[in-house]
Amino acid sequence: GQNIDQPTEMTATEGAIVQINCTYQTSGFNGLFWYQQHAGEAPTFLSYNVLDGLEEKGRFSSFLSRSKGYSYLLLKELQMKDSASYLCAVTPNNRKLIWGLGTSLAVNP
Amino acid sequence: NAGVTQTPKFRVLKTGQSMTLLCAQDMNHEYMYWYRQDPGMGLRLIHYSVGEGTTAKGEVPDGYNVSRLKKQNFLLGLESAAPSQTSVYFCASSPGASGRTDTQYFGPGTRLTVL
């Protein structure tokens, strides 16, 4: 079957660094997405990885290892506004996105 | 650009009533999607469309119908609402369905309660 696993909840402190992991098992691979979703709002696009390695975008970075079926989202210099759910999604070969259940991140002062 | 818009934002229905949710996008995207999101279940695809005049079933299509008569609009219909359809409904669109073009842009959501 096709499956995406993420931790359900994480807690971190303002100003710290947090890493949110995502592992996947899919029929083929055509890219991995990270989305952010604040409570009561819609998901918004954060990053896309298709090649192995680290993609940096400001305070957020996303890493991919295709051979290990593994990705992580790294959030630096955490701010209170980073409290949200982070969704990992994978595109199998030319098929519809498969979504993880999301990781709820709470940033404490 | 408004991006993806949805109407209505909130709705309460009684069991057996019908309603239509409207989604509109102004990004000229080919692909459009309807999802529902429930606690502990994540985003589940109801129906999707790969272009004007086309529709296809997603993961949880039962009890819903869709139409895409115009490229910019995607309608989701509930013919006879049931309490199990209480959920938050998101519409999304993407330029394509391969690689980075599969980046989906979401509307603000419709919160539906069926009593």
PDB file of C-alpha atoms in Angstrom:
ATOM      1  CA  GLY A   1       0.000   0.000   0.000  1.00  0.00           C
ATOM      2  CA  GLN A   2       0.888   3.662  -0.023  1.00  0.00           C
ATOM      3  CA  ASN A   3       1.608   5.358   3.261  1.00  0.00           C
ATOM      4  CA  ILE A   4       3.006   8.526   4.772  1.00  0.00           C
ATOM      5  CA  ASP A   5       4.056   8.744   8.417  1.00  0.00           C
ATOM      6  CA  GLN A   6       4.616  11.878  10.455  1.00  0.00           C
ATOM      7  CA  PRO A   7       4.650  12.456  14.214  1.00  0.00           C
ATOM      8  CA  THR A   8       1.257  13.577  15.450  1.00  0.00           C
ATOM      9  CA  GLU A   9       2.414  16.344  17.763  1.00  0.00           C
ATOM     10  CA  MET A  10       5.600  18.230  18.602  1.00  0.00           C
ATOM     11  CA  THR A  11       6.430  21.002  21.045  1.00  0.00           C
ATOM     12  CA  ALA A  12       9.291  23.485  20.813  1.00  0.00           C
ATOM     13  CA  THR A  13      10.441  26.744  22.344  1.00  0.00           C
ATOM     14  CA  GLU A  14      10.456  30.145  20.717  1.00  0.00           C
ATOM     15  CA  GLY A  15      13.836  30.860  19.129  1.00  0.00           C
ATOM     16  CA  ALA A  16      14.797  27.188  18.919  1.00  0.00           C
ATOM     17  CA  ILE A  17      15.146  24.829  15.948  1.00  0.00           C
ATOM     18  CA  VAL A  18      12.730  21.974  15.268  1.00  0.00           C
ATOM     19  CA  GLN A  19      12.858  19.131  12.756  1.00  0.00           C
ATOM     20  CA  ILE A  20       9.638  17.487  11.560  1.00  0.00           C
ATOM     21  CA  ASN A  21      10.160  14.098   9.943  1.00  0.00           C
ATOM     22  CA  CYS A  22       8.180  12.405   7.216  1.00  0.00           C
ATOM     23  CA  THR A  23       8.659   8.862   5.916  1.00  0.00           C
ATOM     24  CA  TYR A  24       6.819   7.503   2.930  1.00  0.00           C
ATOM     25  CA  GLN A  25       6.167   4.292   1.047  1.00  0.00           C
ATOM     26  CA  THR A  26       4.606   4.870  -2.371  1.00  0.00           C
ATOM     27  CA  SER A  27       4.353   3.294  -5.803  1.00  0.00           C
ATOM     28  CA  GLY A  28       6.911   5.462  -7.524  1.00  0.00           C
ATOM     29  CA  PHE A  29       7.948   8.968  -6.588  1.00  0.00           C
ATOM     30  CA  ASN A  30       7.436  12.230  -8.420  1.00  0.00           C
ATOM     31  CA  GLY A  31       8.029  14.785  -5.690  1.00  0.00           C
ATOM     32  CA  LEU A  32       7.363  15.655  -2.062  1.00  0.00           C
ATOM     33  CA  PHE A  33       5.552  18.694  -0.742  1.00  0.00           C
ATOM     34  CA  TRP A  34       5.362  20.400   2.633  1.00  0.00           C
ATOM     35  CA  TYR A  35       2.370  22.535   3.520  1.00  0.00           C
ATOM     36  CA  GLN A  36       1.604  24.655   6.563  1.00  0.00           C
ATOM     37  CA  GLN A  37      -1.898  24.857   7.985  1.00  0.00           C
ATOM     38  CA  HIS A  38      -2.843  27.229  10.796  1.00  0.00           C
ATOM     39  CA  ALA A  39      -5.859  26.286  12.889  1.00  0.00           C
ATOM     40  CA  GLY A  40      -9.086  27.129  11.085  1.00  0.00           C
ATOM     41  CA  GLU A  41      -7.303  28.041   7.869  1.00  0.00           C
ATOM     42  CA  ALA A  42      -6.397  26.417   4.560  1.00  0.00           C
ATOM     43  CA  PRO A  43      -3.115  24.625   3.853  1.00  0.00           C
ATOM     44  CA  THR A  44      -0.486  26.823   2.206  1.00  0.00           C
ATOM     45  CA  PHE A  45       2.476  25.636   0.148  1.00  0.00           C
ATOM     46  CA  LEU A  46       5.892  25.694   1.830  1.00  0.00           C
ATOM     47  CA  SER A  47       8.295  23.633  -0.242  1.00  0.00           C
ATOM     48  CA  TYR A  48       8.783  21.048  -2.974  1.00  0.00           C
ATOM     49  CA  ASN A  49      11.598  18.485  -3.230  1.00  0.00           C
ATOM     50  CA  VAL A  50      12.217  16.086  -6.067  1.00  0.00           C
ATOM     51  CA  LEU A  51      16.000  15.640  -5.869  1.00  0.00           C
ATOM     52  CA  ASP A  52      18.005  14.444  -2.882  1.00  0.00           C
ATOM     53  CA  GLY A  53      19.389  17.122  -0.644  1.00  0.00           C
ATOM     54  CA  LEU A  54      18.492  20.233   1.251  1.00  0.00           C
ATOM     55  CA  GLU A  55      16.402  23.107  -0.084  1.00  0.00           C
ATOM     56  CA  GLU A  56      16.645  26.267   1.983  1.00  0.00           C
ATOM     57  CA  LYS A  57      14.060  29.018   1.972  1.00  0.00           C
ATOM     58  CA  GLY A  58      14.588  31.603   4.671  1.00  0.00           C
ATOM     59  CA  ARG A  59      13.942  30.120   8.116  1.00  0.00           C
ATOM     60  CA  PHE A  60      12.510  26.952   6.595  1.00  0.00           C
ATOM     61  CA  SER A  61      14.484  24.164   4.930  1.00  0.00           C
ATOM     62  CA  SER A  62      13.355  20.841   3.527  1.00  0.00           C
ATOM     63  CA  PHE A  63      15.469  17.740   3.037  1.00  0.00           C
ATOM     64  CA  LEU A  64      14.845  14.672   0.903  1.00  0.00           C
ATOM     65  CA  SER A  65      16.424  11.231   0.680  1.00  0.00           C
ATOM     66  CA  ARG A  66      14.666   9.224  -2.021  1.00  0.00           C
ATOM     67  CA  SER A  67      16.609   6.035  -1.300  1.00  0.00           C
ATOM     68  CA  LYS A  68      15.413   6.107   2.320  1.00  0.00           C
ATOM     69  CA  GLY A  69      11.885   7.358   1.607  1.00  0.00           C
ATOM     70  CA  TYR A  70      12.524  10.154   4.072  1.00  0.00           C
ATOM     71  CA  SER A  71      12.121  13.884   4.312  1.00  0.00           C
ATOM     72  CA  TYR A  72      12.275  16.470   7.040  1.00  0.00           C
ATOM     73  CA  LEU A  73      11.210  20.069   7.429  1.00  0.00           C
ATOM     74  CA  LEU A  74      13.584  22.196   9.487  1.00  0.00           C
ATOM     75  CA  LEU A  75      12.294  25.348  11.115  1.00  0.00           C
ATOM     76  CA  LYS A  76      14.878  27.739  12.546  1.00  0.00           C
ATOM     77  CA  GLU A  77      14.506  30.697  14.914  1.00  0.00           C
ATOM     78  CA  LEU A  78      11.029  29.553  15.836  1.00  0.00           C
ATOM     79  CA  GLN A  79       8.364  32.182  16.279  1.00  0.00           C
ATOM     80  CA  MET A  80       4.973  31.914  17.947  1.00  0.00           C
ATOM     81  CA  LYS A  81       3.310  32.274  14.559  1.00  0.00           C
ATOM     82  CA  ASP A  82       4.958  28.989  13.487  1.00  0.00           C
ATOM     83  CA  SER A  83       2.460  27.126  15.697  1.00  0.00           C
ATOM     84  CA  ALA A  84       0.506  25.192  13.070  1.00  0.00           C
ATOM     85  CA  SER A  85       0.087  21.788  11.473  1.00  0.00           C
ATOM     86  CA  TYR A  86       2.694  20.756   8.919  1.00  0.00           C
ATOM     87  CA  LEU A  87       1.516  18.395   6.194  1.00  0.00           C
ATOM     88  CA  CYS A  88       3.778  16.150   4.148  1.00  0.00           C
ATOM     89  CA  ALA A  89       2.432  15.020   0.770  1.00  0.00           C
ATOM     90  CA  VAL A  90       3.929  12.777  -1.918  1.00  0.00           C
ATOM     91  CA  THR A  91       3.128  12.451  -5.613  1.00  0.00           C
ATOM     92  CA  PRO A  92       3.504   8.854  -6.787  1.00  0.00           C
ATOM     93  CA  ASN A  93       4.219   8.420 -10.474  1.00  0.00           C
ATOM     94  CA  ASN A  94       1.735  10.782 -12.163  1.00  0.00           C
ATOM     95  CA  ARG A  95      -1.029  10.036  -9.691  1.00  0.00           C
ATOM     96  CA  LYS A  96      -2.911  12.043  -7.119  1.00  0.00           C
ATOM     97  CA  LEU A  97      -1.128  13.463  -4.107  1.00  0.00           C
ATOM     98  CA  ILE A  98      -0.999  11.263  -1.025  1.00  0.00           C
ATOM     99  CA  TRP A  99      -1.292  13.311   2.163  1.00  0.00           C
ATOM    100  CA  GLY A 100       0.099  12.608   5.583  1.00  0.00           C
ATOM    101  CA  LEU A 101      -2.094  13.319   8.595  1.00  0.00           C
ATOM    102  CA  GLY A 102       0.075  16.251   9.601  1.00  0.00           C
ATOM    103  CA  THR A 103       2.230  17.188  12.568  1.00  0.00           C
ATOM    104  CA  SER A 104       0.782  19.692  15.013  1.00  0.00           C
ATOM    105  CA  LEU A 105       3.586  21.971  16.233  1.00  0.00           C
ATOM    106  CA  ALA A 106       3.141  24.058  19.360  1.00  0.00           C
ATOM    107  CA  VAL A 107       5.692  26.823  19.934  1.00  0.00           C
ATOM    108  CA  ASN A 108       5.909  27.921  23.549  1.00  0.00           C
ATOM    109  CA  PRO A 109       7.377  31.203  24.817  1.00  0.00           C
TER     110      PRO A 109
ATOM    111  CA  ASN B   1      -5.670  38.001  -8.062  1.00  0.00           C
ATOM    112  CA  ALA B   2      -8.125  36.463  -5.608  1.00  0.00           C
ATOM    113  CA  GLY B   3      -6.620  32.986  -6.020  1.00  0.00           C
ATOM    114  CA  VAL B   4      -9.111  30.292  -4.984  1.00  0.00           C
ATOM    115  CA  THR B   5     -12.406  31.383  -3.453  1.00  0.00           C
ATOM    116  CA  GLN B   6     -15.188  29.283  -1.946  1.00  0.00           C
ATOM    117  CA  THR B   7     -18.800  30.035  -1.123  1.00  0.00           C
ATOM    118  CA  PRO B   8     -20.373  29.744   1.336  1.00  0.00           C
ATOM    119  CA  LYS B   9     -17.919  29.889   4.259  1.00  0.00           C
ATOM    120  CA  PHE B  10     -20.321  28.296   6.745  1.00  0.00           C
ATOM    121  CA  ARG B  11     -23.528  26.309   6.353  1.00  0.00           C
ATOM    122  CA  VAL B  12     -25.831  24.285   8.568  1.00  0.00           C
ATOM    123  CA  LEU B  13     -28.095  21.711   6.916  1.00  0.00           C
ATOM    124  CA  LYS B  14     -30.709  19.303   8.131  1.00  0.00           C
ATOM    125  CA  THR B  15     -30.436  15.638   7.205  1.00  0.00           C
ATOM    126  CA  GLY B  16     -31.804  15.080   3.717  1.00  0.00           C
ATOM    127  CA  GLN B  17     -31.357  18.637   2.482  1.00  0.00           C
ATOM    128  CA  SER B  18     -29.279  19.395  -0.586  1.00  0.00           C
ATOM    129  CA  MET B  19     -26.754  22.085  -1.292  1.00  0.00           C
ATOM    130  CA  THR B  20     -24.019  23.138  -3.705  1.00  0.00           C
ATOM    131  CA  LEU B  21     -20.584  24.432  -2.778  1.00  0.00           C
ATOM    132  CA  LEU B  22     -18.973  26.741  -5.305  1.00  0.00           C
ATOM    133  CA  CYS B  23     -15.261  27.019  -5.965  1.00  0.00           C
ATOM    134  CA  ALA B  24     -13.719  29.587  -8.300  1.00  0.00           C
ATOM    135  CA  GLN B  25     -10.100  30.182  -9.292  1.00  0.00           C
ATOM    136  CA  ASP B  26      -8.587  32.988 -11.347  1.00  0.00           C
ATOM    137  CA  MET B  27      -5.153  31.448 -11.959  1.00  0.00           C
ATOM    138  CA  ASN B  28      -6.118  29.656 -15.182  1.00  0.00           C
ATOM    139  CA  HIS B  29      -5.296  26.305 -13.573  1.00  0.00           C
ATOM    140  CA  GLU B  30      -6.276  23.123 -15.392  1.00  0.00           C
ATOM    141  CA  TYR B  31      -6.691  20.901 -12.347  1.00  0.00           C
ATOM    142  CA  MET B  32      -9.196  21.389  -9.549  1.00  0.00           C
ATOM    143  CA  TYR B  33      -9.936  19.292  -6.474  1.00  0.00           C
ATOM    144  CA  TRP B  34     -12.449  18.915  -3.682  1.00  0.00           C
ATOM    145  CA  TYR B  35     -11.224  17.621  -0.315  1.00  0.00           C
ATOM    146  CA  ARG B  36     -12.787  17.071   3.036  1.00  0.00           C
ATOM    147  CA  GLN B  37     -10.799  17.353   6.247  1.00  0.00           C
ATOM    148  CA  ASP B  38     -11.860  15.668   9.458  1.00  0.00           C
ATOM    149  CA  PRO B  39     -10.010  15.416  12.776  1.00  0.00           C
ATOM    150  CA  GLY B  40      -7.611  12.483  12.739  1.00  0.00           C
ATOM    151  CA  MET B  41      -8.369  11.705   9.096  1.00  0.00           C
ATOM    152  CA  GLY B  42      -6.339  14.297   7.258  1.00  0.00           C
ATOM    153  CA  LEU B  43      -7.200  15.578   3.802  1.00  0.00           C
ATOM    154  CA  ARG B  44      -9.241  13.131   1.731  1.00  0.00           C
ATOM    155  CA  LEU B  45      -9.901  13.664  -1.951  1.00  0.00           C
ATOM    156  CA  ILE B  46     -13.581  13.578  -2.916  1.00  0.00           C
ATOM    157  CA  HIS B  47     -13.549  14.372  -6.648  1.00  0.00           C
ATOM    158  CA  TYR B  48     -11.204  16.115  -9.003  1.00  0.00           C
ATOM    159  CA  SER B  49     -11.107  17.531 -12.509  1.00  0.00           C
ATOM    160  CA  VAL B  50      -8.276  17.550 -15.047  1.00  0.00           C
ATOM    161  CA  GLY B  51      -9.883  20.188 -17.240  1.00  0.00           C
ATOM    162  CA  GLU B  52     -13.101  21.885 -18.288  1.00  0.00           C
ATOM    163  CA  GLY B  53     -15.899  19.384 -18.781  1.00  0.00           C
ATOM    164  CA  THR B  54     -14.097  16.517 -16.990  1.00  0.00           C
ATOM    165  CA  THR B  55     -14.548  15.024 -13.539  1.00  0.00           C
ATOM    166  CA  ALA B  56     -13.182  11.960 -11.772  1.00  0.00           C
ATOM    167  CA  LYS B  57     -13.712  10.170  -8.477  1.00  0.00           C
ATOM    168  CA  GLY B  58     -11.259  10.489  -5.649  1.00  0.00           C
ATOM    169  CA  GLU B  59     -10.894   8.529  -2.449  1.00  0.00           C
ATOM    170  CA  VAL B  60     -14.317   9.246  -0.861  1.00  0.00           C
ATOM    171  CA  PRO B  61     -16.806  10.139  -3.653  1.00  0.00           C
ATOM    172  CA  ASP B  62     -19.996   8.543  -2.306  1.00  0.00           C
ATOM    173  CA  GLY B  63     -22.779  11.013  -1.551  1.00  0.00           C
ATOM    174  CA  TYR B  64     -21.228  13.803  -3.628  1.00  0.00           C
ATOM    175  CA  ASN B  65     -21.455  14.956  -7.226  1.00  0.00           C
ATOM    176  CA  VAL B  66     -19.384  17.532  -9.086  1.00  0.00           C
ATOM    177  CA  SER B  67     -19.447  19.553 -12.258  1.00  0.00           C
ATOM    178  CA  ARG B  68     -16.896  21.649 -14.120  1.00  0.00           C
ATOM    179  CA  LEU B  69     -18.774  23.459 -16.857  1.00  0.00           C
ATOM    180  CA  LYS B  70     -16.289  26.333 -16.907  1.00  0.00           C
ATOM    181  CA  LYS B  71     -12.533  26.112 -16.415  1.00  0.00           C
ATOM    182  CA  GLN B  72     -12.558  28.529 -13.513  1.00  0.00           C
ATOM    183  CA  ASN B  73     -15.411  26.926 -11.546  1.00  0.00           C
ATOM    184  CA  PHE B  74     -15.771  23.583  -9.787  1.00  0.00           C
ATOM    185  CA  LEU B  75     -19.047  22.779  -8.027  1.00  0.00           C
ATOM    186  CA  LEU B  76     -19.567  20.179  -5.321  1.00  0.00           C
ATOM    187  CA  GLY B  77     -23.116  18.966  -4.697  1.00  0.00           C
ATOM    188  CA  LEU B  78     -24.652  17.091  -1.821  1.00  0.00           C
ATOM    189  CA  GLU B  79     -27.968  15.639  -2.962  1.00  0.00           C
ATOM    190  CA  SER B  80     -29.189  14.347   0.405  1.00  0.00           C
ATOM    191  CA  ALA B  81     -26.996  15.483   3.270  1.00  0.00           C
ATOM    192  CA  ALA B  82     -26.132  13.086   6.093  1.00  0.00           C
ATOM    193  CA  PRO B  83     -24.536  13.802   9.504  1.00  0.00           C
ATOM    194  CA  SER B  84     -21.434  11.881   8.318  1.00  0.00           C
ATOM    195  CA  GLN B  85     -20.868  14.703   5.818  1.00  0.00           C
ATOM    196  CA  THR B  86     -20.262  17.207   8.591  1.00  0.00           C
ATOM    197  CA  SER B  87     -16.759  18.371   7.782  1.00  0.00           C
ATOM    198  CA  VAL B  88     -14.568  21.162   6.485  1.00  0.00           C
ATOM    199  CA  TYR B  89     -14.473  21.187   2.703  1.00  0.00           C
ATOM    200  CA  PHE B  90     -11.512  22.590   0.816  1.00  0.00           C
ATOM    201  CA  CYS B  91     -11.260  23.316  -2.860  1.00  0.00           C
ATOM    202  CA  ALA B  92      -7.832  23.460  -4.474  1.00  0.00           C
ATOM    203  CA  SER B  93      -6.363  24.039  -7.915  1.00  0.00           C
ATOM    204  CA  SER B  94      -3.035  23.305  -9.582  1.00  0.00           C
ATOM    205  CA  PRO B  95      -1.464  24.124 -12.954  1.00  0.00           C
ATOM    206  CA  GLY B  96      -0.841  20.441 -13.697  1.00  0.00           C
ATOM    207  CA  ALA B  97      -0.447  17.084 -11.988  1.00  0.00           C
ATOM    208  CA  SER B  98       3.200  16.291 -12.433  1.00  0.00           C
ATOM    209  CA  GLY B  99       6.149  17.411 -10.371  1.00  0.00           C
ATOM    210  CA  ARG B 100       6.163  21.014  -9.219  1.00  0.00           C
ATOM    211  CA  THR B 101       3.073  21.786 -11.324  1.00  0.00           C
ATOM    212  CA  ASP B 102       1.139  19.637  -8.874  1.00  0.00           C
ATOM    213  CA  THR B 103       1.531  22.408  -6.281  1.00  0.00           C
ATOM    214  CA  GLN B 104      -1.997  22.889  -5.040  1.00  0.00           C
ATOM    215  CA  TYR B 105      -3.464  26.201  -3.952  1.00  0.00           C
ATOM    216  CA  PHE B 106      -6.329  26.016  -1.526  1.00  0.00           C
ATOM    217  CA  GLY B 107      -9.454  28.038  -0.951  1.00  0.00           C
ATOM    218  CA  PRO B 108     -10.378  29.192   2.588  1.00  0.00           C
ATOM    219  CA  GLY B 109     -12.736  26.265   3.207  1.00  0.00           C
ATOM    220  CA  THR B 110     -16.435  25.717   3.880  1.00  0.00           C
ATOM    221  CA  ARG B 111     -17.478  24.546   7.326  1.00  0.00           C
ATOM    222  CA  LEU B 112     -20.556  22.347   6.917  1.00  0.00           C
ATOM    223  CA  THR B 113     -22.637  20.957   9.744  1.00  0.00           C
ATOM    224  CA  VAL B 114     -25.408  18.449   9.047  1.00  0.00           C
ATOM    225  CA  LEU B 115     -27.896  18.009  11.882  1.00  0.00           C
TER     226      LEU B 115
END
